[in-house]
Structures are given as structure tokens and as C-alpha cells.
Amino acid sequence: VTAVRGLADRVRRGEPRALARAITLVENETAEGRALVGELYAAGAAAIVIGVTGPPGAGKSTLVDGLIVQARRAGRSVGVLAIDPSSIFTGGAVLGDRIRMGAHAGDPGVFIRSMATRGQLGGLSSAASDAAVLLAAAGREVVIVETVGVGQDEVDVADTADVTVVVLVPGTGDEVQAIKAGIMEIADIFVVNKADREGADRLVQAVEMALSLHAAPAGEEHPPVLRTVATDGTGVDALWAAILSSAQSDRPGGETRQRRRQERRLRRLVTDTVRRRLEVAIGKTELDTMVARMLAREIDPHAAADALVEIGLRRTASLGVAPAERRTHGE
Ligand SMILES: Nc1nc2c(ncn2[C@@H]2O[C@H](COP(=O)(O)OP(=O)(O)OP(=O)(O)O)[C@@H](O)[C@H]2O)c(=O)[nH]1
Ligand SMILES: [Mg+2]
């Protein structure tokens, strides 16, 4: 516990090596990582957390690079997390991001970190949220989280961000992606990047059309659809302005939106936590026994599941609360 306190203090002072170590602890989903988040959660309230998500190769990293420039010009410090669930297998994409964002290497106002997760249940979004908390607590005024893809993980990561930018590219069938309900829900801003390419206008229209068919939640506005050419910086200043405007908590519907995200995040954590604890409490022996009984047609699958849940709940109750959950937050 004292080791965690010490590390938390060093993170609060903004020490890069402490921050790197702390992020590794949450990346590996350790108990120390969780304790750090407990220590530092309150300290990170002032940062703007920006999520940048979109299909592979859409130009996310190039855009992030442009956003770093904008933030630095405005005198704000930046922390970037490039989340790459595949890099533990390929090891390639992460290096690419390092090279590209290397332009900021000598700038102490920019901290860039690639993150891979070990693929536990809900691991990606949970580790990304935790790392964003650490960066914010370390005094980074702007925190940018880049995630590849437009799947459930990205929807989950988006709940961590104050503002989520969904990047699409002309000529790739991204219209279809954009229209998916999950993406509509998470996007605060749509960006059609590679606007120098054929079909950018058509994509903008398709997204706007799709948006007009979905009623925005009461009191909220439709997200703007912007165009950028990340490689030469066209439109990046307008994107930065849109991000700042979207982050203002007093904009229409802003508070309900944040509340909804926090609620989704909490529900997901509750589900993941209950599931993990039950699986541990039930154990492999009970599971094997029940499978054998199902094979012998002694018990049907529903009854087997009910019985295991009962066993798990009983054991969880008699074991009491695990030490990691018992610690109190705050001083
Ligand atoms: N023509 C054109 N090319 C671009 C633009 N933005 C990025 N690119 C190029 O697209 C390629 C992919 O850019 P990245 O920024 O790495 O894209 P990404 O979305 O971060 O890629 P992943 O992280 O691998 O999913 C690079 O070769 C960029 O130079 C643009 O606006 N126009
Ligand atoms: Mg990238």
C-alpha cells in the first residue's frame, strides 16, 4: 500500500517514469494498478479526454499528431494513448505510431504511450479508462486515446472520453460503418479524413443523411461532420475548435450525455466484476461435474446454470469481499 502511495505521489508530480510504470500496472490489470486508480481518480477531473476511433489506416495517428500540435500551440500539455489490441500478436503497428509521432520526442509537454491489453473480459476498455485517469492525474491537460476499429471495444472506450471523434475515409464503404447504431451513439464529431480523395463529398452527405434519419436524443444536437486532410493539416484547426466546443459541459445535452456514458461504464464494470468473481467462486471442479451431468442428461442446461450460480453466490457471500475491493477510497 505504501509503495502504491509513493508511486501515486510521483504520478501526481507528473514524473514521466512513474507515469510509465503506473500505466504498465493498469495495462497488466494488476491489483496495484487498481489501487493507483483509486488514489488518483479524483485528481484527474480537469483534463479533456478525447477519443479518436475509426477503421485501420483511416489516418487517426496523423490526425492525433495534428491535434497535438494544436494543443501545444494553445499551451496545453498532452498525453496520448495508442491502444492496439492486435499489437501483442503483430508487434508492428505500435512501432509505426512511435515513428510517426516521433516529431514530439524532445517535448516534455507530450507523453505518448502505446498500450496493448492481455485480452481479459472487458480488459481493453477498462485498461484504457484507467490509463486515461493516470494521465489526467499526472497533469496532462489534454488526453487523447486512439483506438483502431469500430467494434464493441471502441464503443466501450468511447465511454471514457469527454469527446469522441469518429474518423471515416471516402471510398471504403465507411458509410455503412457510420450508420451502425453503436457508432451513431458514440460520435460527438464525425471526421471525413483523406478529403483530398475522390468521394469525400458523397461520404459527408451519406453521414449527414444517416444522422438526419436518427432523431438526436431530446435536448441534444447532431454531431458535426467535418472534413480533414490530416497529411497537410487541412481542417485540423476546425476539428480542434469543434472538440473544445463539444467538451464544454454547458453545451446542449452535455450533462445528460456524460451521465449516460458514466452509467454505461458502471453497468459494464458491474457485469464484468460479477462474472469474474462468480467464475472464480464456482471453480473448474463444479463446472466439470455439471458438464458430466448434462452429458448424462441428468440435468438440463438452464438448471445446471442456475445451480452453479447458486453455488457461486453462496461461496462469494461466505468468502466475504476480496481485499482489493475492501480498500476505502480517499484519505
Ligand atoms: N491522402 C491522404 N493520406 C492520408 C491522410 N491522412 C493520413 N493519410 C495516410 O494514410 C496512412 C495511414 O495513416 P495513419 O495516421 O497511420 O492511420 P491510422 O488510422 O492511425 O492507422 P492505424 O493506427 O494503423 O489504424 C498513412 O500513409 C498516412 O500518410 C489524408 O488526409 N490524405
Ligand atoms: Mg494509428
PDB file of C-alpha atoms in Angstrom, residues 104-301:
ATOM      1  CA  HIS A 104       7.300  15.425 -30.471  1.00  0.00           C
ATOM      2  CA  ALA A 105      10.060  13.307 -28.960  1.00  0.00           C
ATOM      3  CA  GLY A 106      12.010  16.162 -27.373  1.00  0.00           C
ATOM      4  CA  ASP A 107       8.937  17.938 -25.994  1.00  0.00           C
ATOM      5  CA  PRO A 108       8.315  17.248 -22.288  1.00  0.00           C
ATOM      6  CA  GLY A 109       4.778  18.574 -22.809  1.00  0.00           C
ATOM      7  CA  VAL A 110       3.930  15.492 -24.873  1.00  0.00           C
ATOM      8  CA  PHE A 111       3.763  11.983 -23.428  1.00  0.00           C
ATOM      9  CA  ILE A 112       2.991   9.195 -25.892  1.00  0.00           C
ATOM     10  CA  ARG A 113       2.377   5.633 -24.931  1.00  0.00           C
ATOM     11  CA  SER A 114       1.230   2.594 -26.877  1.00  0.00           C
ATOM     12  CA  MET A 115      -0.821   0.100 -24.977  1.00  0.00           C
ATOM     13  CA  ALA A 116      -1.747  -3.487 -25.615  1.00  0.00           C
ATOM     14  CA  THR A 117      -4.031  -5.428 -23.344  1.00  0.00           C
ATOM     15  CA  ARG A 118      -3.968  -9.051 -22.357  1.00  0.00           C
ATOM     16  CA  GLY A 119      -7.488  -9.662 -23.552  1.00  0.00           C
ATOM     17  CA  GLN A 120      -9.301 -10.313 -20.285  1.00  0.00           C
ATOM     18  CA  LEU A 121     -13.027  -9.761 -20.228  1.00  0.00           C
ATOM     19  CA  GLY A 122     -13.589  -6.045 -20.721  1.00  0.00           C
ATOM     20  CA  GLY A 123      -9.805  -5.635 -20.438  1.00  0.00           C
ATOM     21  CA  LEU A 124      -9.268  -3.211 -23.256  1.00  0.00           C
ATOM     22  CA  SER A 125     -11.792  -0.571 -22.319  1.00  0.00           C
ATOM     23  CA  SER A 126     -11.090  -0.901 -18.636  1.00  0.00           C
ATOM     24  CA  ALA A 127      -7.302  -0.570 -19.023  1.00  0.00           C
ATOM     25  CA  ALA A 128      -7.731   2.352 -21.417  1.00  0.00           C
ATOM     26  CA  SER A 129     -10.021   4.174 -18.960  1.00  0.00           C
ATOM     27  CA  ASP A 130      -7.617   3.547 -16.125  1.00  0.00           C
ATOM     28  CA  ALA A 131      -4.610   4.785 -18.096  1.00  0.00           C
ATOM     29  CA  ALA A 132      -6.537   7.931 -19.069  1.00  0.00           C
ATOM     30  CA  VAL A 133      -7.192   8.554 -15.365  1.00  0.00           C
ATOM     31  CA  LEU A 134      -3.459   8.269 -14.656  1.00  0.00           C
ATOM     32  CA  LEU A 135      -2.509  10.687 -17.445  1.00  0.00           C
ATOM     33  CA  ALA A 136      -5.063  13.214 -16.253  1.00  0.00           C
ATOM     34  CA  ALA A 137      -3.860  12.877 -12.659  1.00  0.00           C
ATOM     35  CA  ALA A 138      -0.307  13.471 -13.890  1.00  0.00           C
ATOM     36  CA  GLY A 139      -1.460  16.903 -15.028  1.00  0.00           C
ATOM     37  CA  ARG A 140      -1.844  16.237 -18.737  1.00  0.00           C
ATOM     38  CA  GLU A 141      -4.425  18.829 -19.771  1.00  0.00           C
ATOM     39  CA  VAL A 142      -5.364  17.063 -22.981  1.00  0.00           C
ATOM     40  CA  VAL A 143      -5.549  13.263 -23.072  1.00  0.00           C
ATOM     41  CA  ILE A 144      -6.014  11.605 -26.458  1.00  0.00           C
ATOM     42  CA  VAL A 145      -6.942   7.933 -26.763  1.00  0.00           C
ATOM     43  CA  GLU A 146      -6.550   6.400 -30.223  1.00  0.00           C
ATOM     44  CA  THR A 147      -8.300   3.079 -30.839  1.00  0.00           C
ATOM     45  CA  VAL A 148      -8.402   1.038 -34.015  1.00  0.00           C
ATOM     46  CA  GLY A 149     -11.678  -0.316 -35.288  1.00  0.00           C
ATOM     47  CA  VAL A 150     -15.323   0.350 -34.797  1.00  0.00           C
ATOM     48  CA  GLY A 151     -16.348  -2.645 -32.707  1.00  0.00           C
ATOM     49  CA  GLN A 152     -17.720  -3.062 -29.217  1.00  0.00           C
ATOM     50  CA  ASP A 153     -14.334  -2.363 -27.618  1.00  0.00           C
ATOM     51  CA  GLU A 154     -14.229   1.048 -29.247  1.00  0.00           C
ATOM     52  CA  VAL A 155     -17.776   1.799 -28.167  1.00  0.00           C
ATOM     53  CA  ASP A 156     -16.683   0.927 -24.636  1.00  0.00           C
ATOM     54  CA  VAL A 157     -13.528   3.023 -24.835  1.00  0.00           C
ATOM     55  CA  ALA A 158     -15.621   5.949 -26.050  1.00  0.00           C
ATOM     56  CA  ASP A 159     -17.432   5.996 -22.716  1.00  0.00           C
ATOM     57  CA  THR A 160     -14.119   7.030 -21.183  1.00  0.00           C
ATOM     58  CA  ALA A 161     -13.797  10.110 -23.371  1.00  0.00           C
ATOM     59  CA  ASP A 162     -15.362  13.536 -22.956  1.00  0.00           C
ATOM     60  CA  VAL A 163     -15.386  13.914 -26.724  1.00  0.00           C
ATOM     61  CA  THR A 164     -15.249  11.091 -29.250  1.00  0.00           C
ATOM     62  CA  VAL A 165     -14.109  11.696 -32.819  1.00  0.00           C
ATOM     63  CA  VAL A 166     -15.049   9.006 -35.352  1.00  0.00           C
ATOM     64  CA  VAL A 167     -12.768   9.064 -38.395  1.00  0.00           C
ATOM     65  CA  LEU A 168     -14.079   7.789 -41.737  1.00  0.00           C
ATOM     66  CA  VAL A 169     -12.470   7.613 -45.173  1.00  0.00           C
ATOM     67  CA  PRO A 170     -14.019   8.006 -48.648  1.00  0.00           C
ATOM     68  CA  GLY A 171     -14.249   5.015 -50.956  1.00  0.00           C
ATOM     69  CA  THR A 172     -14.018   2.338 -48.265  1.00  0.00           C
ATOM     70  CA  GLY A 173     -17.656   1.602 -47.561  1.00  0.00           C
ATOM     71  CA  ASP A 174     -17.417   3.595 -44.334  1.00  0.00           C
ATOM     72  CA  GLU A 175     -20.936   4.901 -44.911  1.00  0.00           C
ATOM     73  CA  VAL A 176     -22.124   1.531 -43.699  1.00  0.00           C
ATOM     74  CA  GLN A 177     -19.935   1.727 -40.578  1.00  0.00           C
ATOM     75  CA  ALA A 178     -21.136   5.226 -39.826  1.00  0.00           C
ATOM     76  CA  ILE A 179     -24.751   4.224 -39.924  1.00  0.00           C
ATOM     77  CA  LYS A 180     -24.320   1.441 -37.364  1.00  0.00           C
ATOM     78  CA  ALA A 181     -26.278   2.378 -34.285  1.00  0.00           C
ATOM     79  CA  GLY A 182     -23.313   1.944 -31.939  1.00  0.00           C
ATOM     80  CA  ILE A 183     -21.240   4.456 -33.862  1.00  0.00           C
ATOM     81  CA  MET A 184     -24.059   6.986 -34.029  1.00  0.00           C
ATOM     82  CA  GLU A 185     -24.299   6.756 -30.291  1.00  0.00           C
ATOM     83  CA  ILE A 186     -20.612   7.339 -29.552  1.00  0.00           C
ATOM     84  CA  ALA A 187     -19.672  10.004 -32.110  1.00  0.00           C
ATOM     85  CA  ASP A 188     -19.584  13.604 -30.902  1.00  0.00           C
ATOM     86  CA  ILE A 189     -17.831  14.590 -34.106  1.00  0.00           C
ATOM     87  CA  PHE A 190     -17.535  12.782 -37.432  1.00  0.00           C
ATOM     88  CA  VAL A 191     -14.419  13.415 -39.488  1.00  0.00           C
ATOM     89  CA  VAL A 192     -14.166  12.522 -43.139  1.00  0.00           C
ATOM     90  CA  ASN A 193     -10.386  12.311 -43.448  1.00  0.00           C
ATOM     91  CA  LYS A 194      -8.447  11.954 -46.705  1.00  0.00           C
ATOM     92  CA  ALA A 195     -10.802  14.596 -48.068  1.00  0.00           C
ATOM     93  CA  ASP A 196      -8.267  15.026 -50.868  1.00  0.00           C
ATOM     94  CA  ARG A 197      -9.624  11.770 -52.248  1.00  0.00           C
ATOM     95  CA  GLU A 198     -12.478  11.091 -54.630  1.00  0.00           C
ATOM     96  CA  GLY A 199     -15.815  10.587 -52.900  1.00  0.00           C
ATOM     97  CA  ALA A 200     -15.332  12.801 -49.834  1.00  0.00           C
ATOM     98  CA  ASP A 201     -18.433  14.889 -50.610  1.00  0.00           C
ATOM     99  CA  ARG A 202     -20.519  11.781 -51.103  1.00  0.00           C
ATOM    100  CA  LEU A 203     -19.375  10.360 -47.767  1.00  0.00           C
ATOM    101  CA  VAL A 204     -20.146  13.609 -45.952  1.00  0.00           C
ATOM    102  CA  GLN A 205     -23.629  13.609 -47.465  1.00  0.00           C
ATOM    103  CA  ALA A 206     -24.196   9.953 -46.616  1.00  0.00           C
ATOM    104  CA  VAL A 207     -23.267  10.523 -42.983  1.00  0.00           C
ATOM    105  CA  GLU A 208     -25.393  13.656 -42.747  1.00  0.00           C
ATOM    106  CA  MET A 209     -28.282  11.773 -44.315  1.00  0.00           C
ATOM    107  CA  ALA A 210     -27.897   8.931 -41.839  1.00  0.00           C
ATOM    108  CA  LEU A 211     -27.796  11.415 -38.965  1.00  0.00           C
ATOM    109  CA  SER A 212     -30.933  13.158 -40.153  1.00  0.00           C
ATOM    110  CA  LEU A 213     -32.787   9.830 -40.079  1.00  0.00           C
ATOM    111  CA  HIS A 214     -31.920   9.273 -36.417  1.00  0.00           C
ATOM    112  CA  ALA A 215     -33.566  11.703 -34.060  1.00  0.00           C
ATOM    113  CA  ALA A 216     -30.954  13.179 -31.709  1.00  0.00           C
ATOM    114  CA  PRO A 217     -31.807  12.478 -28.052  1.00  0.00           C
ATOM    115  CA  ALA A 218     -34.022  15.200 -26.550  1.00  0.00           C
ATOM    116  CA  GLY A 219     -32.145  18.433 -25.976  1.00  0.00           C
ATOM    117  CA  GLU A 220     -29.046  17.229 -27.838  1.00  0.00           C
ATOM    118  CA  GLU A 221     -27.628  18.217 -31.205  1.00  0.00           C
ATOM    119  CA  HIS A 222     -26.477  16.033 -34.081  1.00  0.00           C
ATOM    120  CA  PRO A 223     -22.697  15.694 -34.258  1.00  0.00           C
ATOM    121  CA  PRO A 224     -20.997  17.877 -36.863  1.00  0.00           C
ATOM    122  CA  VAL A 225     -19.445  16.201 -39.913  1.00  0.00           C
ATOM    123  CA  LEU A 226     -16.047  17.735 -40.706  1.00  0.00           C
ATOM    124  CA  ARG A 227     -13.528  17.231 -43.491  1.00  0.00           C
ATOM    125  CA  THR A 228      -9.784  16.924 -42.984  1.00  0.00           C
ATOM    126  CA  VAL A 229      -6.633  16.170 -44.911  1.00  0.00           C
ATOM    127  CA  ALA A 230      -4.524  15.054 -41.985  1.00  0.00           C
ATOM    128  CA  THR A 231      -1.329  14.778 -44.014  1.00  0.00           C
ATOM    129  CA  ASP A 232      -1.219  18.509 -44.813  1.00  0.00           C
ATOM    130  CA  GLY A 233      -3.186  19.736 -41.791  1.00  0.00           C
ATOM    131  CA  THR A 234      -6.249  20.986 -43.702  1.00  0.00           C
ATOM    132  CA  GLY A 235      -9.248  21.218 -41.372  1.00  0.00           C
ATOM    133  CA  VAL A 236      -7.343  20.175 -38.259  1.00  0.00           C
ATOM    134  CA  ASP A 237      -7.740  23.617 -36.647  1.00  0.00           C
ATOM    135  CA  ALA A 238     -11.508  23.417 -37.241  1.00  0.00           C
ATOM    136  CA  LEU A 239     -11.514  19.937 -35.712  1.00  0.00           C
ATOM    137  CA  TRP A 240      -9.675  21.223 -32.643  1.00  0.00           C
ATOM    138  CA  ALA A 241     -12.209  24.043 -32.283  1.00  0.00           C
ATOM    139  CA  ALA A 242     -15.095  21.564 -32.604  1.00  0.00           C
ATOM    140  CA  ILE A 243     -13.525  19.353 -29.930  1.00  0.00           C
ATOM    141  CA  LEU A 244     -13.173  22.262 -27.497  1.00  0.00           C
ATOM    142  CA  SER A 245     -16.740  23.338 -28.151  1.00  0.00           C
ATOM    143  CA  SER A 246     -18.053  19.798 -27.691  1.00  0.00           C
ATOM    144  CA  ALA A 247     -16.143  19.448 -24.413  1.00  0.00           C
ATOM    145  CA  GLN A 248     -17.914  22.436 -22.879  1.00  0.00           C
ATOM    146  CA  SER A 249     -20.105  20.984 -20.196  1.00  0.00           C
ATOM    147  CA  ASP A 250     -22.758  23.671 -20.624  1.00  0.00           C
ATOM    148  CA  ARG A 251     -23.469  22.868 -24.263  1.00  0.00           C
ATOM    149  CA  PRO A 252     -26.955  21.458 -25.020  1.00  0.00           C
ATOM    150  CA  GLY A 253     -27.364  17.951 -23.674  1.00  0.00           C
ATOM    151  CA  GLY A 254     -23.745  17.823 -22.491  1.00  0.00           C
ATOM    152  CA  GLU A 255     -24.542  16.767 -18.973  1.00  0.00           C
ATOM    153  CA  THR A 256     -27.044  14.047 -19.917  1.00  0.00           C
ATOM    154  CA  ARG A 257     -24.513  12.689 -22.366  1.00  0.00           C
ATOM    155  CA  GLN A 258     -21.780  12.449 -19.757  1.00  0.00           C
ATOM    156  CA  ARG A 259     -24.186  10.897 -17.277  1.00  0.00           C
ATOM    157  CA  ARG A 260     -25.250   8.280 -19.818  1.00  0.00           C
ATOM    158  CA  ARG A 261     -21.626   7.390 -20.523  1.00  0.00           C
ATOM    159  CA  GLN A 262     -20.752   7.030 -16.876  1.00  0.00           C
ATOM    160  CA  GLU A 263     -23.804   4.860 -16.341  1.00  0.00           C
ATOM    161  CA  ARG A 264     -22.885   2.572 -19.221  1.00  0.00           C
ATOM    162  CA  ARG A 265     -19.347   2.342 -17.923  1.00  0.00           C
ATOM    163  CA  LEU A 266     -20.510   1.462 -14.443  1.00  0.00           C
ATOM    164  CA  ARG A 267     -23.011  -1.142 -15.643  1.00  0.00           C
ATOM    165  CA  ARG A 268     -20.314  -2.782 -17.731  1.00  0.00           C
ATOM    166  CA  LEU A 269     -17.906  -2.868 -14.813  1.00  0.00           C
ATOM    167  CA  VAL A 270     -20.553  -4.344 -12.536  1.00  0.00           C
ATOM    168  CA  THR A 271     -21.304  -7.085 -15.066  1.00  0.00           C
ATOM    169  CA  ASP A 272     -17.625  -7.889 -15.653  1.00  0.00           C
ATOM    170  CA  THR A 273     -16.849  -7.894 -11.940  1.00  0.00           C
ATOM    171  CA  VAL A 274     -19.780 -10.127 -11.031  1.00  0.00           C
ATOM    172  CA  ARG A 275     -18.911 -12.527 -13.804  1.00  0.00           C
ATOM    173  CA  ARG A 276     -15.245 -12.749 -12.846  1.00  0.00           C
ATOM    174  CA  ARG A 277     -15.982 -13.275  -9.182  1.00  0.00           C
ATOM    175  CA  LEU A 278     -18.615 -15.901  -9.856  1.00  0.00           C
ATOM    176  CA  GLU A 279     -16.329 -17.811 -12.179  1.00  0.00           C
ATOM    177  CA  VAL A 280     -13.609 -17.848  -9.546  1.00  0.00           C
ATOM    178  CA  ALA A 281     -16.030 -18.883  -6.801  1.00  0.00           C
ATOM    179  CA  ILE A 282     -17.599 -21.673  -8.851  1.00  0.00           C
ATOM    180  CA  GLY A 283     -14.307 -23.196  -9.946  1.00  0.00           C
ATOM    181  CA  LYS A 284     -13.433 -25.824 -12.514  1.00  0.00           C
ATOM    182  CA  THR A 285     -14.425 -28.898 -10.483  1.00  0.00           C
ATOM    183  CA  GLU A 286     -18.037 -27.840 -10.103  1.00  0.00           C
ATOM    184  CA  LEU A 287     -18.166 -26.886 -13.751  1.00  0.00           C
ATOM    185  CA  ASP A 288     -16.811 -30.283 -14.859  1.00  0.00           C
ATOM    186  CA  THR A 289     -19.272 -32.108 -12.640  1.00  0.00           C
ATOM    187  CA  MET A 290     -22.174 -30.165 -14.089  1.00  0.00           C
ATOM    188  CA  VAL A 291     -21.000 -30.777 -17.666  1.00  0.00           C
ATOM    189  CA  ALA A 292     -20.832 -34.515 -16.947  1.00  0.00           C
ATOM    190  CA  ARG A 293     -24.370 -34.454 -15.569  1.00  0.00           C
ATOM    191  CA  MET A 294     -25.584 -32.585 -18.644  1.00  0.00           C
ATOM    192  CA  LEU A 295     -23.935 -35.168 -20.901  1.00  0.00           C
ATOM    193  CA  ALA A 296     -25.675 -37.914 -18.939  1.00  0.00           C
ATOM    194  CA  ARG A 297     -28.968 -35.975 -19.348  1.00  0.00           C
ATOM    195  CA  GLU A 298     -29.388 -35.850 -15.594  1.00  0.00           C
ATOM    196  CA  ILE A 299     -29.779 -32.088 -15.664  1.00  0.00           C
ATOM    197  CA  ASP A 300     -30.789 -29.588 -18.321  1.00  0.00           C
ATOM    198  CA  PRO A 301     -28.530 -26.599 -19.181  1.00  0.00           C
TER     199      PRO A 301
END
